[in-house]
Coordinates of C-alpha atoms and ligand atoms in Angstrom, one line a residue:
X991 CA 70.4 99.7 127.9
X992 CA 73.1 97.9 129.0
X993 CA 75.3 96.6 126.0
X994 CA 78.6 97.2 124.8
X995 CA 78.1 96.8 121.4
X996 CA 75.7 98.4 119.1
X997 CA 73.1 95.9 117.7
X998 CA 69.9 96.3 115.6
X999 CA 68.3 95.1 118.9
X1000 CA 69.8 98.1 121.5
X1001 CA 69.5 100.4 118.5
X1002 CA 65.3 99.7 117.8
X1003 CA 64.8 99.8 121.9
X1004 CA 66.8 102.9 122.5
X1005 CA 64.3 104.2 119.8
X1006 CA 61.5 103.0 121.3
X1007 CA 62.9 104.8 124.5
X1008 CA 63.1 107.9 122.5
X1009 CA 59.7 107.6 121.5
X1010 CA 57.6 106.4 124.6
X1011 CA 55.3 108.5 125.0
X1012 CA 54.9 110.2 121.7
X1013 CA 51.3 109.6 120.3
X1014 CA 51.4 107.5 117.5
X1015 CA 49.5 109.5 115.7
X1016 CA 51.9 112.5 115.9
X1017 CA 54.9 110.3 115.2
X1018 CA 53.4 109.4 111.6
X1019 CA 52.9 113.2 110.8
X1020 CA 56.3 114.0 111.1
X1021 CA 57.0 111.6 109.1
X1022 CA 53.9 112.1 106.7
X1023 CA 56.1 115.7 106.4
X1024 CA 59.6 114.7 105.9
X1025 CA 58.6 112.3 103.1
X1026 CA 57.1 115.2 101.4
X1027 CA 60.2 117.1 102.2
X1028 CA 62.6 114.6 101.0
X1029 CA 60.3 114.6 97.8
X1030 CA 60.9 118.0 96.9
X1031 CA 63.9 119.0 95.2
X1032 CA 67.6 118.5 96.9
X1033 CA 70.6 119.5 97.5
X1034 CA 69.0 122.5 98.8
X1035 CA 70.2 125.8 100.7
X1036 CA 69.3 124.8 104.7
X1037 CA 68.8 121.4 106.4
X1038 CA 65.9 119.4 105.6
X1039 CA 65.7 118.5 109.5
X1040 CA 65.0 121.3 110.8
X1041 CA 63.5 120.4 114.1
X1042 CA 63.1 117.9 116.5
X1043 CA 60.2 116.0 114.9
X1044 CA 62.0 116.1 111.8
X1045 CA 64.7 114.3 113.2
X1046 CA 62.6 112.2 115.5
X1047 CA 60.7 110.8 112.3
X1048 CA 63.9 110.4 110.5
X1049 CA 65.3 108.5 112.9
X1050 CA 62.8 106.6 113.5
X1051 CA 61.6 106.0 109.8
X1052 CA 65.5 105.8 108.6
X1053 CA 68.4 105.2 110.8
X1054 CA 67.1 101.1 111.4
X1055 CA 67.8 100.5 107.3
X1056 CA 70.6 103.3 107.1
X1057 CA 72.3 101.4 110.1
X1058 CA 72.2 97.6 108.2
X1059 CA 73.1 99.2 105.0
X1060 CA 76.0 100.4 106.3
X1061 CA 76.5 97.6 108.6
X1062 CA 77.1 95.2 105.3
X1063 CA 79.6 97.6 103.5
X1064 CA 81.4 97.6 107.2
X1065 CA 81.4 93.7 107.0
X1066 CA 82.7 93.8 103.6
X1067 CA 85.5 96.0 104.8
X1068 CA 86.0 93.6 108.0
X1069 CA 86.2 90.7 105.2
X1070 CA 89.1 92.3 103.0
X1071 CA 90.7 93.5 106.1
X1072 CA 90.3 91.4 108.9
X1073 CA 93.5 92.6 110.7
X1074 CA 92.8 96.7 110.2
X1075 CA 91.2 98.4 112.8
X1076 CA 90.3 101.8 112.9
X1077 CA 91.3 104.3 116.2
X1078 CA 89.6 107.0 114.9
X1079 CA 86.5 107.7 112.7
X1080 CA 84.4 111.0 110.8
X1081 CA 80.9 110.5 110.1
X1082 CA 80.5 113.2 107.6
X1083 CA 76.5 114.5 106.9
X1084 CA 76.4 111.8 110.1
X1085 CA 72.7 113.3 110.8
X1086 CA 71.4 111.1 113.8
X1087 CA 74.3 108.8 113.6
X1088 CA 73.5 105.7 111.7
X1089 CA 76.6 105.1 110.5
X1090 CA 78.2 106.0 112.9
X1091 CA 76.3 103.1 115.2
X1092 CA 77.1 101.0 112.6
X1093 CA 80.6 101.4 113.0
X1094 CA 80.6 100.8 117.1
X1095 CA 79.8 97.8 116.2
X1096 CA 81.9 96.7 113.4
X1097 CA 85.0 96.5 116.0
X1098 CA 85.3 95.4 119.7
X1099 CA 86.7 98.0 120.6
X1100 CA 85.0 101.1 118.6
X1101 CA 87.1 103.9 117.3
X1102 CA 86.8 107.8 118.3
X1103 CA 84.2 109.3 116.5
X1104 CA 83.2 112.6 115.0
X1105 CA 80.0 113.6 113.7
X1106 CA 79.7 116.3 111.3
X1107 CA 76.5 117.8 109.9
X1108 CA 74.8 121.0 109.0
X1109 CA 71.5 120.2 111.0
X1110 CA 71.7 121.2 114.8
X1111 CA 68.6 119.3 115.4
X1112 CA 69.9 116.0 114.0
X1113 CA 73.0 116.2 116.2
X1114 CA 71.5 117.0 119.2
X1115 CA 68.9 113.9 119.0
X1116 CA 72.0 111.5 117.6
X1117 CA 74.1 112.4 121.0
X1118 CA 70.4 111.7 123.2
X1119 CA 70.3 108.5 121.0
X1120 CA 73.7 107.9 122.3
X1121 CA 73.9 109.1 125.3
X1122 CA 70.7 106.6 126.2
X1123 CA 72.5 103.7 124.2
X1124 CA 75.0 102.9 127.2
X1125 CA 77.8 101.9 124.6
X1126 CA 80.8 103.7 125.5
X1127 CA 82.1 104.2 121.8
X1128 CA 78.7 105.7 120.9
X1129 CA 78.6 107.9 124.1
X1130 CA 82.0 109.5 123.4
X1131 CA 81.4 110.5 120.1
X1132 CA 81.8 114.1 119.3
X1133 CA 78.6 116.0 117.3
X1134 CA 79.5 118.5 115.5
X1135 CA 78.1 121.1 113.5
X1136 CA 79.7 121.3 109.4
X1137 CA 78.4 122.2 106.2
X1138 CA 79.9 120.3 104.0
X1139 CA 80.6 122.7 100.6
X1140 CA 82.9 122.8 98.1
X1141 CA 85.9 124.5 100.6
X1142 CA 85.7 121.4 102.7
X1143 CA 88.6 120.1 104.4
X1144 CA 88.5 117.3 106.7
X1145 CA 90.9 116.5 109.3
X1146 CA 93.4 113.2 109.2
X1147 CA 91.5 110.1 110.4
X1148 CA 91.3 106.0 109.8
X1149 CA 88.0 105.9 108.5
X1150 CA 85.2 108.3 106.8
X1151 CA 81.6 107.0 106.3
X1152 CA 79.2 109.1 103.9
X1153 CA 76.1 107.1 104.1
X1154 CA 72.7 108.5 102.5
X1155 CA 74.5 111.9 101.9
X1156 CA 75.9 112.3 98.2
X1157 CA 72.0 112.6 97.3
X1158 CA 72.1 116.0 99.0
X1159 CA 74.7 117.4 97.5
X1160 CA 75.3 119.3 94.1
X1161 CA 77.7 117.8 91.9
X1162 CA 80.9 120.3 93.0
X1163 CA 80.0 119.9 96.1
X1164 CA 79.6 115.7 95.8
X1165 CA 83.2 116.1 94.3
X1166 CA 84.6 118.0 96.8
X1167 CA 83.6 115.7 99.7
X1168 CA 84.8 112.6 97.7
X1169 CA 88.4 114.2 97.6
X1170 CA 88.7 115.6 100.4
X1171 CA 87.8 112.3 102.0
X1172 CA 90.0 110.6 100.3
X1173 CA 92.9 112.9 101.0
X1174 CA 92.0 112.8 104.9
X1175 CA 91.2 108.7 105.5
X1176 CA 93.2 105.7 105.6
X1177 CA 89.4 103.9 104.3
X1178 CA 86.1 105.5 103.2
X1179 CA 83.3 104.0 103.1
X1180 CA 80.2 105.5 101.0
X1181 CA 76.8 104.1 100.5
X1182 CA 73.7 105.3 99.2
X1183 CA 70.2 104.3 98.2
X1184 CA 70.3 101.2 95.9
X1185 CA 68.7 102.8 92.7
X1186 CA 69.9 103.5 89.2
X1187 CA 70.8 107.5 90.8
X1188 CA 72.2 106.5 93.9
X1189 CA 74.4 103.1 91.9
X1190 CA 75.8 106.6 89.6
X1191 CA 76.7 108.4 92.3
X1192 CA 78.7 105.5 93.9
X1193 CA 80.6 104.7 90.4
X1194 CA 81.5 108.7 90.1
X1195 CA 83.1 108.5 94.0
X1196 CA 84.3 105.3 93.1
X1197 CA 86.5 106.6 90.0
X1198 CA 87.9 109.8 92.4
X1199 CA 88.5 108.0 95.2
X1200 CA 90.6 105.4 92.9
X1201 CA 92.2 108.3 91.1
X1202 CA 93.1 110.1 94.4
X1203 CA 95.3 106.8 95.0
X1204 CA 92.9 104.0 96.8
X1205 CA 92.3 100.6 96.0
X1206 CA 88.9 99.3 96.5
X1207 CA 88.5 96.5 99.1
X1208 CA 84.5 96.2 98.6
X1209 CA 82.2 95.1 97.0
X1210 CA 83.8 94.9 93.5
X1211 CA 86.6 92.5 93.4
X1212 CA 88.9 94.8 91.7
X1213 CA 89.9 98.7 91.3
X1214 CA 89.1 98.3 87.4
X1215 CA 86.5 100.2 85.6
X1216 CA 82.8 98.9 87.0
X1217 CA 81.8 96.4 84.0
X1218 CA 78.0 97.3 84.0
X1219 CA 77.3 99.6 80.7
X1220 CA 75.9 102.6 82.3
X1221 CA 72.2 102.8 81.8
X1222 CA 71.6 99.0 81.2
X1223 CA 71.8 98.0 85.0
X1224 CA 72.6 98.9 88.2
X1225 CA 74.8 97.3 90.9
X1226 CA 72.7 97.2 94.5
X1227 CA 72.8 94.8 97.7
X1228 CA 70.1 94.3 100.2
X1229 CA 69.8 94.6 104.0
X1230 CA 66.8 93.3 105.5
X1231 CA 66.1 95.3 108.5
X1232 CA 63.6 93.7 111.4
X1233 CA 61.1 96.3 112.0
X1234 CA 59.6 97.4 115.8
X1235 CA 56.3 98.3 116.3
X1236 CA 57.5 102.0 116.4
X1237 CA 58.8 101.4 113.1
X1238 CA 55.5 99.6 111.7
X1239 CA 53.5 102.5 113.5
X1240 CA 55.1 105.2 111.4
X1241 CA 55.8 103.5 108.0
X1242 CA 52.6 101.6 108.2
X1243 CA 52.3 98.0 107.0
X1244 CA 52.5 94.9 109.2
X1245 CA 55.5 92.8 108.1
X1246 CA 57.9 92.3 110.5
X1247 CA 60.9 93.5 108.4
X1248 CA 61.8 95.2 105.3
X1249 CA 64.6 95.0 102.7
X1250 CA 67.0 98.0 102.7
X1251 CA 68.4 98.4 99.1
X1252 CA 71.6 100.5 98.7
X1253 CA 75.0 101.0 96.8
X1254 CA 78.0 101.2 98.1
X1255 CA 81.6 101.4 97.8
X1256 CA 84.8 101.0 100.1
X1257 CA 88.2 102.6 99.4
X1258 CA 91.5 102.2 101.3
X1259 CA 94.7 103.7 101.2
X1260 CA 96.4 100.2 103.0
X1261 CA 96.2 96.8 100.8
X1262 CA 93.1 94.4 101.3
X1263 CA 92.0 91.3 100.2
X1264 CA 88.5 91.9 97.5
X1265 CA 87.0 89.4 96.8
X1266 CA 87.5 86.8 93.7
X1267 CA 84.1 87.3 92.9
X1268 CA 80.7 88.8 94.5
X1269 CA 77.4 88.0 93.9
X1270 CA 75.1 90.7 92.2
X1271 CA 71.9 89.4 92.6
X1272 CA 69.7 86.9 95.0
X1273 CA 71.0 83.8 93.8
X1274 CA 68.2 82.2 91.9
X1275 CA 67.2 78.1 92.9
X1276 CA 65.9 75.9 90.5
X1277 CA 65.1 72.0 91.3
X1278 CA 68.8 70.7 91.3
X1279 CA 70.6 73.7 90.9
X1280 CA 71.4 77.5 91.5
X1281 CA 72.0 80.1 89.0
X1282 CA 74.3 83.0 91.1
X1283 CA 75.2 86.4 89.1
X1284 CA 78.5 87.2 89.9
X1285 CA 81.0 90.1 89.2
X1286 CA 84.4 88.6 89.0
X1287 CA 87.7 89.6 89.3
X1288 CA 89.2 87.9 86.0
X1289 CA 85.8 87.5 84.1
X1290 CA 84.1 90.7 84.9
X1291 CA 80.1 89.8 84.9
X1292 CA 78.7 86.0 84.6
X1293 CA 76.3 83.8 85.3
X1294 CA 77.4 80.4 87.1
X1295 CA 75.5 77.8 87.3
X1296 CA 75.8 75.3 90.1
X1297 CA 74.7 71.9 89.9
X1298 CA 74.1 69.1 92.5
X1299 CA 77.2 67.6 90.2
X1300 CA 79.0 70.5 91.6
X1301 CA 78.4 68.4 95.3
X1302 CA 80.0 70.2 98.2
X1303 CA 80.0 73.9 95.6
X1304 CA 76.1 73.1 95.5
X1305 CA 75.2 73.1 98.8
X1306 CA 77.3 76.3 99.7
X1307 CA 75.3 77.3 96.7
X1308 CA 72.1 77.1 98.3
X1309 CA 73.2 79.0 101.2
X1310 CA 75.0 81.8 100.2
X1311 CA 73.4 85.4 99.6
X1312 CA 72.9 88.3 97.3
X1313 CA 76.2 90.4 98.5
X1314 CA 78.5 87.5 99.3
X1315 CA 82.1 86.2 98.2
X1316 CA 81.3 83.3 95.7
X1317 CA 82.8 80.9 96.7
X1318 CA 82.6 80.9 100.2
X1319 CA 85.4 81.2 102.3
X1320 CA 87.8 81.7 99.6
X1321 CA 89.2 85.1 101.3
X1322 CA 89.2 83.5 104.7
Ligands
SAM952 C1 69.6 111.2 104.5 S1 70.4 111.9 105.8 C2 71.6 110.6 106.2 C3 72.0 110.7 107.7 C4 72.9 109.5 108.1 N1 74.2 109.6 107.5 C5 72.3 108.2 107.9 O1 72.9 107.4 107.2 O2 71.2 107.9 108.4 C6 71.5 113.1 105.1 C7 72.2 114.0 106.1 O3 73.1 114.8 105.4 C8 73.1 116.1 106.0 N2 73.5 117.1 105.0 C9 73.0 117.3 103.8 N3 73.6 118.3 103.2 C10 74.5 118.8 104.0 C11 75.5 119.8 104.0 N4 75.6 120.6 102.9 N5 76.3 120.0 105.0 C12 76.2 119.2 106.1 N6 75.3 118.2 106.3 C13 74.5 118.0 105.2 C14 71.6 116.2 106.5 O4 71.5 117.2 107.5 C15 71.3 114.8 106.9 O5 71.6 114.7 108.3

């Protein structure tokens, strides 16, 4: 590999790398097995991935979708804060480093990163993964071995990514990480799987990291209280995520991508510009016009709809996405 930044594309060959070789066969075992691991009950006492083909499959079954979810919440960040960028970086419960890929490439020049997790395995295959990537943030990231419990104290740095990790945590110990993230970072940036659990998780992080003293720059456009009544809905994005033929090979199925659904939230300690409004669900087009769902800064949740009336509004309309400023542009 031979890039400088960290792309979907250098991330699914150095994969492939990873994996030449491997029968396919084996490769969907391991992942046969940590599917029925992840099934059972978490947090639990040890690591899930507990050895290499644990991690193997997990990075190979995961880290694409992990890596574009957490790609978006990054952009969102870049978006509300064009002019901040970080110097240093802590991927806590970092596993194979997603994230912390994610982050490489979310700034020219990438900041210096530490990865923290309880599960040797998962570190040592993350620093091959980097090591083999050729991107020189990515290669001098630190891996690091941390159990994060309820004594955890990080150390001072710009940013702090938890991505897929609150899931694995009791609730003390969910709290814990929340705070003490917030007390260490200038930005934290938390995302987790887009269901009705993980949307809970992100709302309880959300209210400690605004109560510790952050502001939140994305994806709501304001540090109020969330307007969805809990229970009734949930508030989710999606990242479609291109899949090899590694990928296909050990999820099965033949399409050549897959949406990624996650929550997320991002917090800063330094004033950003949210957005006026977001949209909350894939904008919906009708002959002559576009219904978008949109959480708003002054009117909380609404429905707009845009009509070929609406002229130049209707054609952005038609372009924009599930998980974009509405209007366009209007933070640029
Ligand atoms: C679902 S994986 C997510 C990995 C990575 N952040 C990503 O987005 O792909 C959860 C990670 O959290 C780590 N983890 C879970 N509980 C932990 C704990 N108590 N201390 C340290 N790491 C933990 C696991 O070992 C695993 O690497």
């Amino acid at each position: 590999m031979n890039a400088t930044l960290p792309t979907a594309e250098v991330l699914r060959a150095t994969l492939a790398g990873l994996f030449d070789g491997l029968p396919p066969k084996q490769a969907a075992r391991a992942v046969e097995r940590l599917i029925a691991n992840y099934r059972g009950t978490t947090p639990t006492d040890a690591p899930v991935l507990r050895d290499r083909s644990d991690v193997a499959a997990y990075a190979a079954y995961r880290m694409p979708a992990t890596f574009e979810a957490v790609r978006s919440a990054l952009a969102a960040l870049r978006e509300a804060a064009p002019d901040w960028t970080p110097a240093t970086h802590t991927d806590v419960g970092g596993g194979t480093g997603a994230a912390s890929w994610a982050v490489a490439g979310a700034w020219e020049e990438g900041p210096r990163t530490a990865v923290l997790d309880w599960a040797e395995p998962a570190l040592a295959l993350g620093r091959e993964l980097a090591g083999l990537s050729g991107i020189p943030a990515l290669r001098a990231a630190e891996w690091r071995r941390a159990r994060i419990g309820a004594g955890l104290e990080l150390a001072p740095t710009d940013l702090i990514t938890v991505s897929y990790v609150l899931k694995e945590l009791t609730a003390d110990v969910r709290t814990a990480l929340v705070d003490s993230a917030a007390a260490a970072a200038q930005a934290v940036v938390v995302v987790e799987p887009g269901t009705p659990d993980g949307y809970a998780r992100i709302i309880e992080a959300r209210d400690r990291l605004i109560a510790a003293g952050l502001t939140v720059a994305a994806p709501c456009p304001h540090s109020d209280a969330c307007p969805i009544e809990p229970g009734t809905d949930w508030c989710h994005f999606s990242a479609r995520v291109s899949r090899s033929s590694l990928h296909r090979q050990v999820k099965g199925g033949s399409l050549p991508y897959e949406d990624e659904k996650f929550s997320y939230v991002v917090a800063t300690r330094f004033g950003t510009e949210p957005v006026a409004a977001r949209v909350t669900r894939k904008p919906q087009i009708r002959k002559g016009q576009v219904l978008l769902d949109l959480c708003t800064r002054d009117e909380a949740l609404r429905r707009a709809t845009v009509t070929k009336r609406h002229g130049e509004l209707y054609r952005a309309a038609r372009d924009v996405a599930w998980g974009d400023e509405w209007p366009p542009g209007e933070n640029a």
